[in-house]
Short mmCIF file of C-alpha atoms in Angstrom, two decimals:
data_model
loop_
_atom_site.label_atom_id
_atom_site.label_comp_id
_atom_site.label_asym_id
_atom_site.label_seq_id
_atom_site.Cartn_x
_atom_site.Cartn_y
_atom_site.Cartn_z
CA MET A 1 36.30 18.72 95.37
CA SER A 2 33.36 19.36 97.74
CA GLU A 3 35.84 19.01 100.82
CA LEU A 4 38.02 21.63 99.05
CA SER A 5 35.12 23.92 98.37
CA HIS A 6 34.07 23.51 102.11
CA SER A 7 37.53 24.35 103.32
CA GLN A 8 37.61 27.37 101.10
CA ARG A 9 34.30 28.70 102.45
CA SER A 10 35.28 27.93 105.94
CA SER A 11 38.77 29.45 105.85
CA GLY A 12 37.45 32.68 107.02
CA ARG A 13 37.69 36.29 105.74
CA ARG A 14 38.00 37.07 102.13
CA ARG A 15 41.57 38.09 100.98
CA PRO A 16 42.05 41.79 100.00
CA THR A 17 42.26 42.30 96.29
CA PRO A 18 45.26 43.73 94.58
CA THR A 19 43.51 46.93 93.93
CA ALA A 20 42.76 47.36 97.55
CA ILE A 21 46.23 46.78 98.54
CA MET A 22 47.49 49.21 96.10
CA ARG A 23 45.02 51.88 97.31
CA VAL A 24 46.00 51.33 101.02
CA GLY A 25 49.79 51.53 99.94
CA TRP A 26 49.26 54.85 98.04
CA ILE A 27 47.09 56.27 100.91
CA GLY A 28 50.01 55.47 103.23
CA VAL A 29 52.61 57.00 100.70
CA LEU A 30 50.55 60.31 100.70
CA VAL A 31 50.22 60.37 104.60
CA ILE A 32 53.92 59.86 105.18
CA THR A 33 54.81 62.46 102.42
CA ALA A 34 52.32 65.00 104.26
CA ALA A 35 53.88 64.33 107.53
CA PHE A 36 57.48 64.72 105.99
CA HIS A 37 56.42 68.16 104.51
CA THR A 38 54.98 69.18 108.03
CA VAL A 39 58.23 68.31 109.71
CA ARG A 40 60.30 70.28 107.08
CA GLY A 41 58.05 73.32 107.68
CA ALA A 42 55.98 73.35 104.25
CA PRO A 43 52.34 73.43 105.54
CA VAL A 44 50.96 74.00 102.08
CA ASP A 45 52.63 71.12 100.51
CA ALA A 46 51.59 69.10 103.59
CA ALA A 47 47.92 70.09 102.99
CA ILE A 48 47.90 69.09 99.42
CA TYR A 49 49.25 65.73 100.00
CA LEU A 50 46.91 65.08 103.06
CA ALA A 51 44.04 66.20 100.83
CA GLY A 52 44.96 63.61 98.28
CA ALA A 53 44.97 61.00 100.87
CA VAL A 54 41.54 62.06 102.18
CA VAL A 55 40.13 61.84 98.61
CA LEU A 56 41.67 58.33 97.96
CA THR A 57 40.25 57.18 101.23
CA LEU A 58 36.77 58.54 100.55
CA ASP A 59 36.91 56.84 97.00
CA ALA A 60 38.09 53.58 98.48
CA LEU A 61 35.12 53.62 101.07
CA GLY A 62 32.62 54.25 98.17
CA TRP A 63 31.72 57.68 99.63
CA LEU A 64 32.99 59.54 96.62
CA ARG A 65 31.61 59.32 93.00
CA VAL A 66 32.23 61.65 90.14
CA PRO A 67 28.93 61.97 88.40
CA LEU A 68 30.47 61.47 84.97
CA ARG A 69 30.56 58.48 82.68
CA MET A 70 33.17 58.05 79.98
CA PRO A 71 32.81 55.70 76.92
CA ALA A 72 35.34 53.03 76.66
CA ASP A 73 35.82 53.09 73.01
CA ARG A 74 39.08 54.23 71.52
CA ASP A 75 39.97 57.65 70.94
CA THR A 76 38.75 59.26 67.70
CA ALA A 77 40.83 61.54 65.33
CA SER A 78 39.00 64.53 66.65
CA ARG A 79 39.66 63.58 70.26
CA ARG A 80 43.39 63.19 69.49
CA VAL A 81 43.36 66.60 67.76
CA VAL A 82 41.59 68.30 70.81
CA ALA A 83 44.04 66.60 73.23
CA GLY A 84 47.16 67.40 71.02
CA THR A 85 46.08 71.14 70.88
CA LEU A 86 45.58 71.29 74.66
CA ILE A 87 48.85 69.70 75.29
CA ALA A 88 50.72 72.10 72.91
CA VAL A 89 48.94 75.21 74.36
CA ALA A 90 49.77 73.97 77.92
CA ALA A 91 53.42 73.24 77.13
CA VAL A 92 54.10 76.49 75.60
CA SER A 93 52.31 78.41 78.34
CA LEU A 94 54.09 76.64 81.05
CA GLY A 95 57.43 76.90 79.13
CA PHE A 96 57.46 80.69 78.77
CA THR A 97 55.71 81.73 82.14
CA PRO A 98 57.92 82.51 85.16
CA LEU A 99 58.88 79.29 86.97
CA TYR A 100 57.12 78.68 90.07
CA GLY A 101 55.08 81.84 89.56
CA PRO A 102 51.25 82.56 89.76
CA ALA A 103 50.61 81.71 86.28
CA ASP A 104 52.60 78.52 86.50
CA ALA A 105 50.54 77.38 89.56
CA ALA A 106 47.11 78.35 87.90
CA ILE A 107 47.92 76.39 84.76
CA VAL A 108 49.07 73.21 86.79
CA VAL A 109 46.04 73.41 89.00
CA GLY A 110 43.59 73.99 86.13
CA LEU A 111 45.03 70.95 84.27
CA GLY A 112 44.46 68.93 87.37
CA VAL A 113 40.82 70.11 87.90
CA LEU A 114 40.21 69.54 84.11
CA LEU A 115 41.52 66.11 83.89
CA LEU A 116 40.71 64.57 87.36
CA PRO A 117 36.99 63.83 86.53
CA VAL A 118 38.17 62.32 83.22
CA ALA A 119 40.66 60.03 84.99
CA TRP A 120 38.31 59.11 87.80
CA ALA A 121 35.08 58.77 85.79
CA GLU A 122 33.28 55.45 85.58
CA ARG A 123 33.75 53.50 82.31
CA SER A 124 30.53 52.50 80.49
CA ARG A 125 31.91 49.20 79.50
CA SER A 126 30.08 46.17 80.65
CA ASP A 127 32.91 43.58 80.16
CA ALA A 128 35.48 45.52 81.97
CA GLY A 129 37.79 43.22 84.00
CA PRO A 130 40.87 43.49 86.06
CA PRO A 131 43.81 45.51 84.68
CA GLY A 132 45.84 43.55 82.10
CA SER A 133 49.44 42.53 82.63
CA ALA A 134 50.92 45.68 80.88
CA VAL A 135 48.95 47.92 83.09
CA ARG A 136 50.09 46.05 86.17
CA ARG A 137 53.74 46.14 84.92
CA ALA A 138 53.35 49.97 84.30
CA ALA A 139 51.94 50.50 87.65
CA ILE A 140 54.88 48.47 89.30
CA LEU A 141 57.45 50.57 87.26
CA TRP A 142 55.94 53.92 88.09
CA SER A 143 55.61 52.87 91.83
CA VAL A 144 59.40 52.08 91.78
CA VAL A 145 60.29 55.21 90.17
CA LEU A 146 58.12 57.39 92.49
CA VAL A 147 59.30 55.51 95.57
CA ALA A 148 62.84 55.94 94.55
CA GLY A 149 62.41 59.75 94.16
CA CYS A 150 60.70 59.90 97.53
CA VAL A 151 63.68 58.09 99.20
CA TRP A 152 66.07 60.34 97.53
CA GLU A 153 64.34 63.52 98.77
CA ILE A 154 64.05 62.15 102.39
CA GLY A 155 67.72 61.04 102.34
CA VAL A 156 69.05 64.39 101.11
CA TYR A 157 66.93 66.35 103.43
CA PHE A 158 68.23 64.58 106.53
CA LEU A 159 71.80 64.56 105.22
CA GLY A 160 71.51 68.25 104.77
CA ARG A 161 70.22 68.89 108.32
CA ASP A 162 72.60 66.61 110.08
CA LEU A 163 75.93 67.04 108.32
CA SER A 164 77.59 70.53 108.18
CA GLY A 165 77.87 72.04 104.72
CA SER A 166 76.17 69.01 103.14
CA GLU A 167 73.32 70.86 101.52
CA ASN A 168 75.15 71.53 98.36
CA ALA A 169 76.75 68.04 98.55
CA PHE A 170 73.41 66.29 98.54
CA PRO A 171 71.02 68.30 96.31
CA ALA A 172 67.47 67.70 96.13
CA LEU A 173 65.88 66.59 92.67
CA SER A 174 64.42 69.89 92.26
CA ASP A 175 67.81 71.69 92.58
CA LEU A 176 69.29 69.26 89.96
CA ILE A 177 66.43 69.90 87.50
CA ASP A 178 65.99 73.65 88.00
CA PRO A 179 68.96 74.66 85.92
CA LEU A 180 67.50 72.83 82.92
CA LEU A 181 63.93 74.18 83.57
CA ALA A 182 65.27 77.73 83.63
CA TRP A 183 65.73 77.50 79.88
CA PRO A 184 62.15 77.91 78.37
CA PRO A 185 62.45 75.76 75.25
CA ALA A 186 63.67 72.90 77.41
CA ARG A 187 60.66 73.53 79.76
CA VAL A 188 58.38 73.45 76.88
CA VAL A 189 59.78 69.92 75.82
CA LEU A 190 59.65 68.51 79.24
CA VAL A 191 56.17 69.67 79.94
CA ALA A 192 55.02 68.30 76.53
CA CYS A 193 56.48 64.96 77.48
CA TRP A 194 54.89 64.94 80.80
CA LEU A 195 51.41 65.77 79.35
CA LEU A 196 51.90 63.24 76.52
CA GLY A 197 52.80 60.54 79.07
CA GLY A 198 49.73 61.33 81.07
CA TYR A 199 47.49 61.18 78.09
CA ALA A 200 49.14 57.88 76.93
CA LEU A 201 48.30 56.42 80.46
CA LEU A 202 44.70 57.54 80.21
CA ARG A 203 44.20 55.98 76.81
CA ARG A 204 45.83 52.82 77.96
CA GLY A 205 43.63 52.60 81.09
CA ARG A 206 40.51 53.21 79.05
CA SER A 207 41.35 50.35 76.59
CA SER A 208 42.27 47.91 79.29
#
């Protein structure tokens, strides 16, 4: 037993944790996405993804701290009512505002600014441990979905550039979804599902 302990101590550097590996992976994804948008001539999109990579890097290095503490107890009925009201108002607002217009952008950015500190806040829970198996499975599943979407977008972009007349034959995800989003009631439902999914992930993360 002592020999095993000695060999473990003398084995060298400490292995990176799964959280550190995940952070490095997502930073890399954001940097690659920023580079892709730069190549395709979308500097605003590239700047957004690069800013996300910078923020995650600063947080991983311990240089970024949100001065907000959130209790780790479960949501009360009043919190659920407030969250449900905000989700309903945002879904209706986004559903009936002009698609990709200034109001659309203002609402999405406002939601991000409002919820980022909540998602990033330090949990006031002394017994908080590593994420549970359900959270890890959800992280893997969402990672697969997002990476698949990125591969689709990159693939159709280069196919559309390299093959004559292939822009319509290989549509981007936004081109496939836009006809559905053009109908306001459908947009309301999709936005509500999007926000409810985010709220569920926040609740799950706080209780884990």
